[in-house]
Amino acid sequence: MGIKRWWGPTFLILAGLQVGCSEISRRETGENMMPKIHPEIWPRLSSPMAEDPDLEARIEEMLSSMTIEAKVGQVIQAEINSITPEEIREYRVGSVLNGGGGWPGEKKHSTPQDWLAMADGFWEASMDVPEGEPAIPILWGLDAVHGHNNVIGATLFPHNIALGAANSLELIREVGRVTAREVAATGQDWNFGPTIAVARDDRWGRTYESYSEDPEIVQACAVAMVEGLQGKVGSEDFLGDEQLIATAKHYLGDGGTDKGVDQGDTLASEEELRDIHGAGYVTALEAGVQTVMASFSGWHGTKVHGSRELLTDVLKGQMGFDGFVVGDWNAHGQVPGCSNESCPAAINAGLDMFMVPQDWKALYGNTLEQVRSGEISLQRIDDAVRRILRVKMRAGLFERGKPSSRPLALRPEIIGSPEHREVARRAVRESLVLLKNNAGLLPLAPDARVLVAGDGADNITKQSGGWTITWQGTGNENDEFPGATSIWEGIRQVVESAGGTATLSPKGRFDERPDVAIVVFGEDPYAEFLGDRDSIDYSPRSDRDLDLLGKLRTEDIPVVSVFLTGRPLWINPELNASQAFVVAWLPGTEGAGVADVLFTDAKGSVRHDFRGRLSFSWPKSADQVVLNRGDKDYDPLFPLGYGLAYGLEKSIGEQSEVKARTERASRSVYFQGGPVAPWQLYLGVPEAPAIAAGSGRVASPGSNPLVIRGVDHRRQEDARAVEWPGEVAGRVYLKSAEPVDISRESNGNMVLAFDVAVDTPPSGRVMLGMGCGEACGAEIDLTGTLSDLAVGEWQSLLVPLRCFADEGVDMSRIDTPFSISTAGALAIRFSDVRLATVAEEGIVCP
Ligand code: BGC
Ligand code: BGC
């Protein structure tokens, strides 16, 4: 295929290193621990679409003329760059997807024509069938989770958390309608959204994809978005040319995982599962959502992909769902006994379509075998195909024709059109939440001298968050957002046209004293598990933004903070240092919506008031990681529903800046500047107790000791130099009494990364280890890697976590994430020990 992939066995040339790595191995999980589900206590629903006998007869007729091969093809969904039209024809594959940052031909700058050309190729292949077999148009799904976010130039909306705060269902409907139009213009039919997770622990990396912590708000937003995307059931345009098929995801309990771990385990009771996490499904199903995506997560130890109770008994049985259930990205491979390439258990549990990006061919072959052998019953596969055909028919796919011939495909100019951008700009305005406005600093007069600071001010990447052009939303430049406006740009326009002066200085420098400073800062983009946090302290390890606010405050310049964030975070110090504080969430491409609200018109009248109200409770202390309306001791800084408006402000006093002790060890940062507490650095030599190493010189006992001392890499003493004498075995390692669970990071292809410079190359074997408690752990050989490094030069080494998992390290209880040992002579310097993701680059196993 000639396509570069980073998920398979692959080679990487990194700073001159080339090392191979073997396939991921799966760890079997424990037996089924799921408590019993009682379908009868779940809401009894029926499909809102009156049964259509003609349509059902058409489905039956089609089914009866399909071969088993063709049926199995329908239940497979492959990734667009991992399958060719030729293969679609050959295997009669029913669906394709592009994931976040999946573009036609892996070309980031693909044009609408490139998207359409690819869609046409797939469509034509699907319609080209042997005599006597029905032609079934292929279905292409993607994540348009805040607008058509994989396409350069599209209108990108604020993420769901902001829409939840905007408090207008009519707005959400509009956002859905515009999103559907832009996607239809590039030829796709199906959106993997809305996410109707009810995020309960703000450490979760997908909190911003959730409308609210409150099930009632999610219920309402779910209907609005489903109707915006699909149209209203019974109306003329339902699933028409300008609409998409919607997906309610991720069923069920994705927002309720223990400790907010993405793809983790939800420990709610059955009633909580129904009333909190299930609430949005009730209304989404009533609004006619046609597909449901199964969640990666589990419930009491059983992965949803393998749960017949949840998929079949509750969803399809009790709740009457007659569309189809699609899996999530290789999530079936996490069901006990399954792999990415084989999983009869998921189909038997009620999954109707596998999302199997790369390994589709093997999965197709195995599934076909399993149907032939009866391991998957013909009845079950027929039911899955029937559901897929039903949705394809309802969506009019059989009549729509070639993607490029469809009405909106002929009008690519609607992508990012002024009309669409206006909807997004309105969404930005209406989602801003005013937390503080002491002495009525806001609204500002536009003819003032305004300093605009902070690293988010002129940074469309940062203001857009994850799922923006790339999966993680990182690696994009402002000029890759044609037609978009940064927050700074919106401010500049308003101020300059009123005769004021606006100056941009991310670091807050100025020559002439400004009347006011607007500081835009906050979280950097992330998606999925890479956004999981250990703490909800906004900035536990850096005071950069606070220093900037403090500097302006010392100069007596009034400060308006504009906070970019995907979740509520503990920001008391930043709040205290600001006279006014606005939460802008992740507003997307129309940054001008911020200035619309911050500034009056030339005559001093408010142009747009603040309308946003918190749809998540805001913490007063960083240990309030689970803080939801209705909690027993609910004690937020700002409750759900809070949000000031002009003229209705109250003064907000100083808040406590005492940092809550975050007991939990960081799962991803172990050494940065020094060991990150509670991680500690130790020296170990045989027969002696561990020696804790600070930044000064520490040596092991004896005449020829192992020595460690602090040295400079990027900053003062942010690295350690270690010298092994070559006569005694010695080890330097990071350890904490509190182990961390990094199994998700390991499954997710993350790497252990550290910076290293070799000063004396190894004279003996050097091992890199990870430990998982008493008598648990493994080491891998690093000798070759270190010997190959140029002496004295800093390099980053990346070692896939799965290299350790493959050696039997239990990733769910790591207490020693990093250890280097040798009995030979060796001198190295190291710094920055952390987990990292290596998006396109590839992976290494020493
Ligand atoms: C995510 C889904 C998404 C899918 C396809 C998964 O990793 O969990 O939300 O729809 O990828 O990109
Ligand atoms: C995500 C996809 C993404 C992919 C990157 C998956 O887990 O869900 O959307 O494109 O990883 O390879």
mmCIF file of N, CA and C and ligand atoms in Angstrom, residues 77 97-101 141-143 145 150 191-193 195 206 209 247 249-250 262-263 293-296 327-330 355 357 467 471 528-529 744, ligand 1:
data_model
loop_
_atom_site.group_PDB
_atom_site.id
_atom_site.type_symbol
_atom_site.label_atom_id
_atom_site.label_comp_id
_atom_site.label_asym_id
_atom_site.label_seq_id
_atom_site.Cartn_x
_atom_site.Cartn_y
_atom_site.Cartn_z
ATOM 1 N N GLN A 77 -15.642 -2.599 8.918
ATOM 2 C CA GLN A 77 -15.331 -1.195 8.620
ATOM 3 C C GLN A 77 -13.816 -1.006 8.679
ATOM 4 N N LEU A 97 -13.833 4.155 7.393
ATOM 5 C CA LEU A 97 -13.771 5.341 8.253
ATOM 6 C C LEU A 97 -12.431 6.014 8.083
ATOM 7 N N ASN A 98 -12.413 7.298 8.402
ATOM 8 C CA ASN A 98 -11.129 7.922 8.689
ATOM 9 C C ASN A 98 -11.182 8.356 10.141
ATOM 10 N N GLY A 99 -10.096 8.089 10.848
ATOM 11 C CA GLY A 99 -10.017 8.502 12.250
ATOM 12 C C GLY A 99 -9.580 9.949 12.332
ATOM 13 N N GLY A 100 -9.324 10.404 13.543
ATOM 14 C CA GLY A 100 -8.842 11.777 13.707
ATOM 15 C C GLY A 100 -7.511 11.921 12.992
ATOM 16 N N GLY A 101 -7.388 12.908 12.122
ATOM 17 C CA GLY A 101 -6.141 13.075 11.385
ATOM 18 C C GLY A 101 -5.947 12.035 10.306
ATOM 19 N N GLY A 141 -17.797 6.715 7.502
ATOM 20 C CA GLY A 141 -18.011 7.429 8.762
ATOM 21 C C GLY A 141 -16.770 8.183 9.205
ATOM 22 N N LEU A 142 -16.978 9.250 9.931
ATOM 23 C CA LEU A 142 -15.851 10.036 10.450
ATOM 24 C C LEU A 142 -16.263 10.808 11.705
ATOM 25 N N ASP A 143 -15.269 11.382 12.346
ATOM 26 C CA ASP A 143 -15.523 12.142 13.565
ATOM 27 C C ASP A 143 -15.609 13.627 13.242
ATOM 28 N N VAL A 145 -16.636 16.057 15.152
ATOM 29 C CA VAL A 145 -17.105 16.229 16.523
ATOM 30 C C VAL A 145 -17.212 17.681 16.959
ATOM 31 N N ASN A 150 -11.616 17.296 10.278
ATOM 32 C CA ASN A 150 -10.420 16.743 9.633
ATOM 33 C C ASN A 150 -10.064 17.494 8.353
ATOM 34 N N ASN A 191 -21.658 10.503 10.722
ATOM 35 C CA ASN A 191 -20.829 11.150 11.738
ATOM 36 C C ASN A 191 -20.769 10.308 13.008
ATOM 37 N N PHE A 192 -19.559 10.136 13.555
ATOM 38 C CA PHE A 192 -19.405 9.469 14.855
ATOM 39 C C PHE A 192 -19.651 10.483 15.966
ATOM 40 N N GLY A 193 -20.839 10.941 16.072
ATOM 41 C CA GLY A 193 -21.190 11.906 17.095
ATOM 42 C C GLY A 193 -22.693 12.042 17.103
ATOM 43 N N THR A 195 -21.078 12.696 21.037
ATOM 44 C CA THR A 195 -20.686 12.032 22.272
ATOM 45 C C THR A 195 -21.686 12.464 23.330
ATOM 46 N N ARG A 206 -11.510 13.098 27.962
ATOM 47 C CA ARG A 206 -12.569 13.403 27.009
ATOM 48 C C ARG A 206 -13.660 14.251 27.647
ATOM 49 N N GLU A 209 -15.551 16.553 25.453
ATOM 50 C CA GLU A 209 -16.497 15.997 24.476
ATOM 51 C C GLU A 209 -17.871 15.794 25.109
ATOM 52 N N THR A 247 -24.387 9.259 15.377
ATOM 53 C CA THR A 247 -24.021 8.143 16.263
ATOM 54 C C THR A 247 -24.078 8.617 17.704
ATOM 55 N N LYS A 249 -22.592 8.057 21.169
ATOM 56 C CA LYS A 249 -21.420 7.322 21.664
ATOM 57 C C LYS A 249 -20.988 7.862 23.001
ATOM 58 N N HIS A 250 -20.279 7.106 23.799
ATOM 59 C CA HIS A 250 -19.862 5.711 23.611
ATOM 60 C C HIS A 250 -20.658 4.919 24.626
ATOM 61 N N ASP A 262 -9.440 6.993 30.727
ATOM 62 C CA ASP A 262 -10.063 6.735 29.438
ATOM 63 C C ASP A 262 -10.028 5.240 29.127
ATOM 64 N N GLN A 263 -11.122 4.746 28.594
ATOM 65 C CA GLN A 263 -11.276 3.328 28.256
ATOM 66 C C GLN A 263 -11.229 2.439 29.495
ATOM 67 N N MET A 293 -22.377 3.772 19.039
ATOM 68 C CA MET A 293 -21.023 3.216 19.102
ATOM 69 C C MET A 293 -20.783 2.622 20.483
ATOM 70 N N ALA A 294 -20.317 1.387 20.483
ATOM 71 C CA ALA A 294 -20.009 0.728 21.751
ATOM 72 C C ALA A 294 -18.757 1.356 22.349
ATOM 73 N N SER A 295 -18.720 1.396 23.663
ATOM 74 C CA SER A 295 -17.612 2.047 24.354
ATOM 75 C C SER A 295 -16.436 1.101 24.551
ATOM 76 N N PHE A 296 -15.250 1.674 24.506
ATOM 77 C CA PHE A 296 -14.035 0.957 24.885
ATOM 78 C C PHE A 296 -14.100 0.491 26.338
ATOM 79 N N GLY A 327 -18.610 -0.779 16.485
ATOM 80 C CA GLY A 327 -17.587 -0.865 17.525
ATOM 81 C C GLY A 327 -16.723 0.369 17.518
ATOM 82 N N ASP A 328 -15.844 0.476 18.498
ATOM 83 C CA ASP A 328 -14.856 1.546 18.486
ATOM 84 C C ASP A 328 -13.533 0.949 18.010
ATOM 85 N N TRP A 329 -12.619 1.794 17.729
ATOM 86 C CA TRP A 329 -11.314 1.511 17.119
ATOM 87 C C TRP A 329 -10.615 0.290 17.744
ATOM 88 N N ASN A 330 -10.755 -0.852 17.125
ATOM 89 C CA ASN A 330 -10.138 -2.093 17.633
ATOM 90 C C ASN A 330 -10.527 -2.436 19.063
ATOM 91 N N MET A 355 -15.232 -1.887 13.965
ATOM 92 C CA MET A 355 -14.313 -0.851 13.504
ATOM 93 C C MET A 355 -12.915 -1.449 13.623
ATOM 94 N N PRO A 357 -9.586 -0.846 11.849
ATOM 95 C CA PRO A 357 -8.915 0.013 10.885
ATOM 96 C C PRO A 357 -7.947 -0.719 9.949
ATOM 97 N N TRP A 467 -8.928 16.885 18.294
ATOM 98 C CA TRP A 467 -9.797 16.606 17.137
ATOM 99 C C TRP A 467 -9.870 17.829 16.226
ATOM 100 N N TRP A 471 -5.483 14.322 14.969
ATOM 101 C CA TRP A 471 -6.217 13.644 16.052
ATOM 102 C C TRP A 471 -6.060 14.407 17.365
ATOM 103 N N GLU A 528 -8.607 12.065 23.705
ATOM 104 C CA GLU A 528 -8.728 10.728 24.301
ATOM 105 C C GLU A 528 -7.782 10.550 25.490
ATOM 106 N N PHE A 529 -7.170 9.358 25.602
ATOM 107 C CA PHE A 529 -6.425 9.052 26.823
ATOM 108 C C PHE A 529 -5.217 9.935 27.020
ATOM 109 N N ARG A 744 -3.391 1.371 30.059
ATOM 110 C CA ARG A 744 -4.015 2.034 28.918
ATOM 111 C C ARG A 744 -2.970 2.711 28.033
HETATM 112 C C1 BGC B 1 -12.656 6.993 19.564
HETATM 113 C C2 BGC B 1 -13.980 7.251 18.927
HETATM 114 C C3 BGC B 1 -13.823 7.579 17.483
HETATM 115 C C4 BGC B 1 -13.016 6.521 16.792
HETATM 116 C C5 BGC B 1 -12.778 6.803 15.329
HETATM 117 C C6 BGC B 1 -11.824 6.053 18.785
HETATM 118 O O1 BGC B 1 -10.536 5.947 19.308
HETATM 119 O O2 BGC B 1 -12.838 6.492 20.862
HETATM 120 O O3 BGC B 1 -14.648 8.276 19.598
HETATM 121 O O4 BGC B 1 -15.072 7.728 16.886
HETATM 122 O O5 BGC B 1 -11.770 6.394 17.423
HETATM 123 O O6 BGC B 1 -11.897 7.842 15.139
#
